[in-house]
Short mmCIF file of C-alpha atoms in Angstrom, two decimals:
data_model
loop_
_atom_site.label_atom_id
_atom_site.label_comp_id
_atom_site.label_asym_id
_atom_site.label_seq_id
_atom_site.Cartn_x
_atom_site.Cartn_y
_atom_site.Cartn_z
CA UNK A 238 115.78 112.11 74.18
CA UNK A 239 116.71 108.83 75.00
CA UNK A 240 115.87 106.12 72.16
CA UNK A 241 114.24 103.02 73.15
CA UNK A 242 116.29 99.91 73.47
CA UNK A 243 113.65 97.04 74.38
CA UNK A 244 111.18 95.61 71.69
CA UNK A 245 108.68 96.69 74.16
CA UNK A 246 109.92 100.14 74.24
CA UNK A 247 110.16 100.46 70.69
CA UNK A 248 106.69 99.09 69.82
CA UNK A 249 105.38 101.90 72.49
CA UNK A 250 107.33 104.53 70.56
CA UNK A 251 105.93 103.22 67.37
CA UNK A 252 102.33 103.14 68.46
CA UNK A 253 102.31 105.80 70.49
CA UNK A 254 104.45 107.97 69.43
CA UNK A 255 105.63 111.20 72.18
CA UNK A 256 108.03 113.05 70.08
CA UNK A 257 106.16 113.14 67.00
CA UNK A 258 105.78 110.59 64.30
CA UNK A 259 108.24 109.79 61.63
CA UNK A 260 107.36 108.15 58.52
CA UNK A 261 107.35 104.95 59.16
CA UNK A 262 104.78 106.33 62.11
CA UNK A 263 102.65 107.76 59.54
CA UNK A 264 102.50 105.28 56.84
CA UNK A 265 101.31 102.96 59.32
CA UNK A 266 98.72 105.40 60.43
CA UNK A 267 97.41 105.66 57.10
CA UNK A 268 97.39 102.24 56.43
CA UNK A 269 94.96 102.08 59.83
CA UNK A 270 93.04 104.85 58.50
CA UNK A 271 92.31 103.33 54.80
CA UNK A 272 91.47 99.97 56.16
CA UNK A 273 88.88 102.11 58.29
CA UNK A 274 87.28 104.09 55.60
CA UNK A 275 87.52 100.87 53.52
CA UNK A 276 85.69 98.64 56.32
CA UNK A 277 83.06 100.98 56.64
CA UNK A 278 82.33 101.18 53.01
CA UNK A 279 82.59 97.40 52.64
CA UNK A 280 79.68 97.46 55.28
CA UNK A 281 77.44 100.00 53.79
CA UNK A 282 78.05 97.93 50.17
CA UNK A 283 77.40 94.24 51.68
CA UNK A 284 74.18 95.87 53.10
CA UNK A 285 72.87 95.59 49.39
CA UNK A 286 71.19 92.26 48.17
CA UNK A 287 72.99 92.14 44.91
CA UNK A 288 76.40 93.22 45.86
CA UNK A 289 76.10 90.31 49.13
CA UNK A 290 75.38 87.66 46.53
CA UNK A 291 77.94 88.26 43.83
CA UNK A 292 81.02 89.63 46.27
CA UNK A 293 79.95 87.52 49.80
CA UNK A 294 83.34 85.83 49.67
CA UNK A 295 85.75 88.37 48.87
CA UNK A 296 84.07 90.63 51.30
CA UNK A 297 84.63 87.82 54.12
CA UNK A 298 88.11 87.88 52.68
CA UNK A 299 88.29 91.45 53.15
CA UNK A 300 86.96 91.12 56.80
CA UNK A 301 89.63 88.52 57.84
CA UNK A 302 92.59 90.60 56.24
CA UNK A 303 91.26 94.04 58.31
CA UNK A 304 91.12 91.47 61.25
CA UNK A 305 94.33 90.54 61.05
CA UNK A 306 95.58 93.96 61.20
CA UNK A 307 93.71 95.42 63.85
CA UNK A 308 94.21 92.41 65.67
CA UNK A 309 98.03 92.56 65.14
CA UNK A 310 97.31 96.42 66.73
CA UNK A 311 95.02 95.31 69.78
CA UNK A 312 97.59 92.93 70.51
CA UNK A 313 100.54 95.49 70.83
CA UNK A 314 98.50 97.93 72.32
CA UNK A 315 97.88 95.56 74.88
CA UNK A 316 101.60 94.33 74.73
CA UNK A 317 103.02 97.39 75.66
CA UNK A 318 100.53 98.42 78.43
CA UNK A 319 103.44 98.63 81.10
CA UNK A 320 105.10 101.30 80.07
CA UNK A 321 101.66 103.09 80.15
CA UNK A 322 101.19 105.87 82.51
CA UNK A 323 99.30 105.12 85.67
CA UNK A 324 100.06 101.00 84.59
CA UNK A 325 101.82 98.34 85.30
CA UNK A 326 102.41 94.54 84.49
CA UNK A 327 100.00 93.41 86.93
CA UNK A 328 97.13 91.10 85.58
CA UNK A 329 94.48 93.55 86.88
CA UNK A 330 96.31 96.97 85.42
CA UNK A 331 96.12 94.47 81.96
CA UNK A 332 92.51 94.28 82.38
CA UNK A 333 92.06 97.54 82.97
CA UNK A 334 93.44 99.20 80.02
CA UNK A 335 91.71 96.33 78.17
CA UNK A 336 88.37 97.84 79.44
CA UNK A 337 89.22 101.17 78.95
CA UNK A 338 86.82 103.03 75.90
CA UNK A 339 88.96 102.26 72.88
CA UNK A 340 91.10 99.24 73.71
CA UNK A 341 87.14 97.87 73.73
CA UNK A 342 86.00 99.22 70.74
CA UNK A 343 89.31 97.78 69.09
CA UNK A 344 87.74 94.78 70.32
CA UNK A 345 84.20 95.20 69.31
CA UNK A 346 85.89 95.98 65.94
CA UNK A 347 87.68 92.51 65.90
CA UNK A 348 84.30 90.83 67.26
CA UNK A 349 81.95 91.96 64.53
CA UNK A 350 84.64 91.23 61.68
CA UNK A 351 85.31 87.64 62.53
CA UNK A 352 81.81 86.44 62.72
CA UNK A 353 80.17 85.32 59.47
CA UNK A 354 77.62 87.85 57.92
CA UNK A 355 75.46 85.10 56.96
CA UNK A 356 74.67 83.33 60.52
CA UNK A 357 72.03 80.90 61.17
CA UNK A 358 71.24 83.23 64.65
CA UNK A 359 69.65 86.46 63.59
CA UNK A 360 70.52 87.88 66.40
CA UNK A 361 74.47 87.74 65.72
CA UNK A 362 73.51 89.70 62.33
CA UNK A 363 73.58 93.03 64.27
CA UNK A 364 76.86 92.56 64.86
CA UNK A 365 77.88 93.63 61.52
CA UNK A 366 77.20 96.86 62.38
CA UNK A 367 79.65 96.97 64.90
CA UNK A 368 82.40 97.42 62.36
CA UNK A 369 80.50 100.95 62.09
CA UNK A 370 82.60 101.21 65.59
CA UNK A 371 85.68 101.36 63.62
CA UNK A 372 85.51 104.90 62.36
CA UNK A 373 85.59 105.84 65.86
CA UNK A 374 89.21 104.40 65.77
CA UNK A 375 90.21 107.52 63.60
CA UNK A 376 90.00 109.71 66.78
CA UNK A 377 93.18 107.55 67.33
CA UNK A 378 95.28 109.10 64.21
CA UNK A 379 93.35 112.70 63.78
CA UNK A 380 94.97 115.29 65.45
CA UNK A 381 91.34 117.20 64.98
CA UNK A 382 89.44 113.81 66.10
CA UNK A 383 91.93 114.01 69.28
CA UNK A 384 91.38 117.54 70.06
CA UNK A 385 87.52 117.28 69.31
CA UNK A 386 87.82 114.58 72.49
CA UNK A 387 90.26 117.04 74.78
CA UNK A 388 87.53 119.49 74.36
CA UNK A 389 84.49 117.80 75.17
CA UNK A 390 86.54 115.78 78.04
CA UNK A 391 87.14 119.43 79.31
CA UNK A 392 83.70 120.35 79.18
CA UNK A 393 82.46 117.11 80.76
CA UNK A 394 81.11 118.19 83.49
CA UNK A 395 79.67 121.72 82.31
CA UNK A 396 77.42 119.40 79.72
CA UNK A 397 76.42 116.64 81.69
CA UNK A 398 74.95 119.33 83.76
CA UNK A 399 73.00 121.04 80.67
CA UNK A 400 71.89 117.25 79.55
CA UNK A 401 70.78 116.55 83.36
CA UNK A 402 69.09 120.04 83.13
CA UNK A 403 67.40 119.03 79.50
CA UNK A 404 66.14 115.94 80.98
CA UNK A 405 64.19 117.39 83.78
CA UNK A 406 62.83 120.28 81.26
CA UNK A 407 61.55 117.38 79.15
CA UNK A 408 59.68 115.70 82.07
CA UNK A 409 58.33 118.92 83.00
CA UNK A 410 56.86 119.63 79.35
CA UNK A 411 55.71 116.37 78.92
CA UNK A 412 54.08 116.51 82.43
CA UNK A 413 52.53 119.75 81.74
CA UNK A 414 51.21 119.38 78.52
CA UNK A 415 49.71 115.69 79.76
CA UNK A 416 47.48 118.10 82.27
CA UNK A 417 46.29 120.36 79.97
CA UNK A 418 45.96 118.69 76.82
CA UNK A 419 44.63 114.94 77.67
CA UNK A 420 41.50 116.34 79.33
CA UNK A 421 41.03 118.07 75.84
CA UNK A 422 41.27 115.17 74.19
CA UNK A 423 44.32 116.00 72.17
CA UNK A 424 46.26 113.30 70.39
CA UNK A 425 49.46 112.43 71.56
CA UNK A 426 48.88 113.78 75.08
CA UNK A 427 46.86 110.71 76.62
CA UNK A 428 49.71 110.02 78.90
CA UNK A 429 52.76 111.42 79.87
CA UNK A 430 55.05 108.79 77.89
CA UNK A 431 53.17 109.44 74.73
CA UNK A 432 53.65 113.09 75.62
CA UNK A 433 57.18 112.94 75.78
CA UNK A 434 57.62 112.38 72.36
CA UNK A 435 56.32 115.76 71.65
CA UNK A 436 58.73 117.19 74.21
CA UNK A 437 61.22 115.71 73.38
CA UNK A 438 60.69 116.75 69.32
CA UNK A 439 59.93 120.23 70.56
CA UNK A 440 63.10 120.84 73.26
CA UNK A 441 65.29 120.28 70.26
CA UNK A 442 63.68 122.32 68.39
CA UNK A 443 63.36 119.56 65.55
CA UNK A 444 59.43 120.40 65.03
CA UNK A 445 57.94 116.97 63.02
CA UNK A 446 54.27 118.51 63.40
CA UNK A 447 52.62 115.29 64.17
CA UNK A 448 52.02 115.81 67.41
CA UNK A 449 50.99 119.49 68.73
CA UNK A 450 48.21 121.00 71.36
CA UNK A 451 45.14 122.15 70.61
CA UNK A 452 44.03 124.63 73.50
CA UNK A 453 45.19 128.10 73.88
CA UNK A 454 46.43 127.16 77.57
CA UNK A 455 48.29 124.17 75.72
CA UNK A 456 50.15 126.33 73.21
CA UNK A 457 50.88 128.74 76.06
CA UNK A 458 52.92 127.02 77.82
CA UNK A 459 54.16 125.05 74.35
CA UNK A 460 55.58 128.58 73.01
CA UNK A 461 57.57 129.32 76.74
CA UNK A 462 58.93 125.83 76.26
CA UNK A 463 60.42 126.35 72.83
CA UNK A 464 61.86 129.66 73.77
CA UNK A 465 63.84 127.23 76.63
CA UNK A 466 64.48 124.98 73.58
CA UNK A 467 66.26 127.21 71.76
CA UNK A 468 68.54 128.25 74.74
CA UNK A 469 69.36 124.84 75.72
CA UNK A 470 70.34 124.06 72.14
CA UNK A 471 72.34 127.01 72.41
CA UNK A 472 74.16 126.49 75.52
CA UNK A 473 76.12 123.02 74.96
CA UNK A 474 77.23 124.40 71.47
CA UNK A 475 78.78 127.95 73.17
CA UNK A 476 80.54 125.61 75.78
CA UNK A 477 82.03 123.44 72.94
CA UNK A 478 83.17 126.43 70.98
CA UNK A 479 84.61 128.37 74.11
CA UNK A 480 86.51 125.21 74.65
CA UNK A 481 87.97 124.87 71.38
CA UNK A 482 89.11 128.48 71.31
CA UNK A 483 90.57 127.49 75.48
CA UNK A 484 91.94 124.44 73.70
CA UNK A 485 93.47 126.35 70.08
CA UNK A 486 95.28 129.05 72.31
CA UNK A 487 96.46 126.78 74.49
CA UNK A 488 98.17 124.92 71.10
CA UNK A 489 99.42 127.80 70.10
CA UNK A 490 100.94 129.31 73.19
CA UNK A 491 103.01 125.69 73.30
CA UNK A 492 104.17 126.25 70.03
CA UNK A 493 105.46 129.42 70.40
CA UNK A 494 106.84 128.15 73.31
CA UNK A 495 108.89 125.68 71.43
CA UNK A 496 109.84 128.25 69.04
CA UNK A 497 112.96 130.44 69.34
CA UNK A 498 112.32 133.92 70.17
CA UNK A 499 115.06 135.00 68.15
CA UNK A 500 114.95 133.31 64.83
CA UNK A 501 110.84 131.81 64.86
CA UNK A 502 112.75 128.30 63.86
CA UNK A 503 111.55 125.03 66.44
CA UNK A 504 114.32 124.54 69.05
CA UNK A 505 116.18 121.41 68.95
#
């Protein structure tokens, strides 16, 4: 393979690396991933009273420093989008890898570490949380993150279907428990919003209790809805697994692929 000779070209093969990383690959990866898992800790921690008081200004240090980096990241990722496939150096193809899922959440990321914690505009508080956003950056350097995301990109379809199909069984219980329950009387069933809740609780089989019907029509029907609970619980989580075990042979029929049939060492 042909080794990059531009800056750009090496700073795609460093980020994005297609022939496997090499250490200097991986340390940066795990320097990433620990400013993650540190981020998000820093959050949960400056969440407390006590700990906001005595450590506000070495946390906003902290925030500045994990700012830097990322931002040093965004801003190659978005260097190098070019030599993308399916981009170009066209201000539009720019823009559009800049709104693609992650490039946004990188910028989310950057967003809710540069504004202060302690704003005058409640409002901008919330923002905080955004840094929650960065764990989904891991997906970037997990191999199991990445194929947890091949999978359910796979399966796209198959579950939008069974969440389309959940949504309509929801309406329907809610709708028909409304009829039979509200002329009873029954609380939680005086409208059909109300009585979505309980649907809602009861398709996913979560079962609070504070909401429930009273009549023996009412738990009728209640009882043929959880049995459709259960199986549309079911179904999304067989599709996921039949796609990991689709996606896991698939792995392993390229490796063995790559392997010499004679000796079982990697070809060169």
């Amino acid at each position: 393979m042909t080794a990059p000779t531009t800056f750009r070209a090496k700073l795609y093969s460093f980020l994005d690396p297609s022939d496997g990383a090499g250490p200097a690959e991986r340390a940066f990866n795990a320097l990433l991933v620990t400013l993650i898992l540190l981020t998000i800790a820093v959050t949960i921690a400056g969440t407390v009273p006590e700990v906001q008081r005595e450590y506000g200004r070495a946390i906003r240090i902290f925030d500045y420093v994990c700012a830097f980096v990322f931002g040093l990241e965004y801003l190659g990722r978005l260097y190098v989008t070019p030599l993308r496939p399916g981009f170009d150096g066209t201000p539009r193809s720019y823009l559009r890898y800049a709104t693609s899922p992650l490039p946004l959440i990188d910028l989310l990321v950057l967003v809710s570490l540069l504004v202060p914690a302690t704003t005058a505009l409640a409002s901008l508080r919330g923002l905080r949380l955004l840094k929650l956003l960065s764990l989904l950056k891991l997906g970037r350097y997990s191999d199991s993150l990445q194929l947890i995301g091949r999978v359910i990109s796979q399966r796209a379809g198959e579950l939008l279907s069974t969440v389309l199909i959940v949504l309509v069984l929801v309406f329907i219980a809610a709708s028909l428990l409304y009829q039979v329950e509200s002329s009873a009387g029954t609380k939680g069933f005086e409208s059909i919003p109300q009585a979505l809740w309980w649907a809602v609780v009861t398709l996913t089989t979560t079962g609070y209790g504070d909401v429930y019907p009273a009549t023996p029509l009412g738990k009728a029907a209640a009882g043929l809805i959880m049995l459709f609970g259960v199986g549309m619980v079911a179904l999304p989580a067989g599709m996921i697994a039949s796609g990991f075990a689709e996606e896991l042979a698939r792995l392993r029929q390229q490796e063995t692929a790559a392997c010499c049939p004679h000796c079982g060492k990697a070809l060169e």
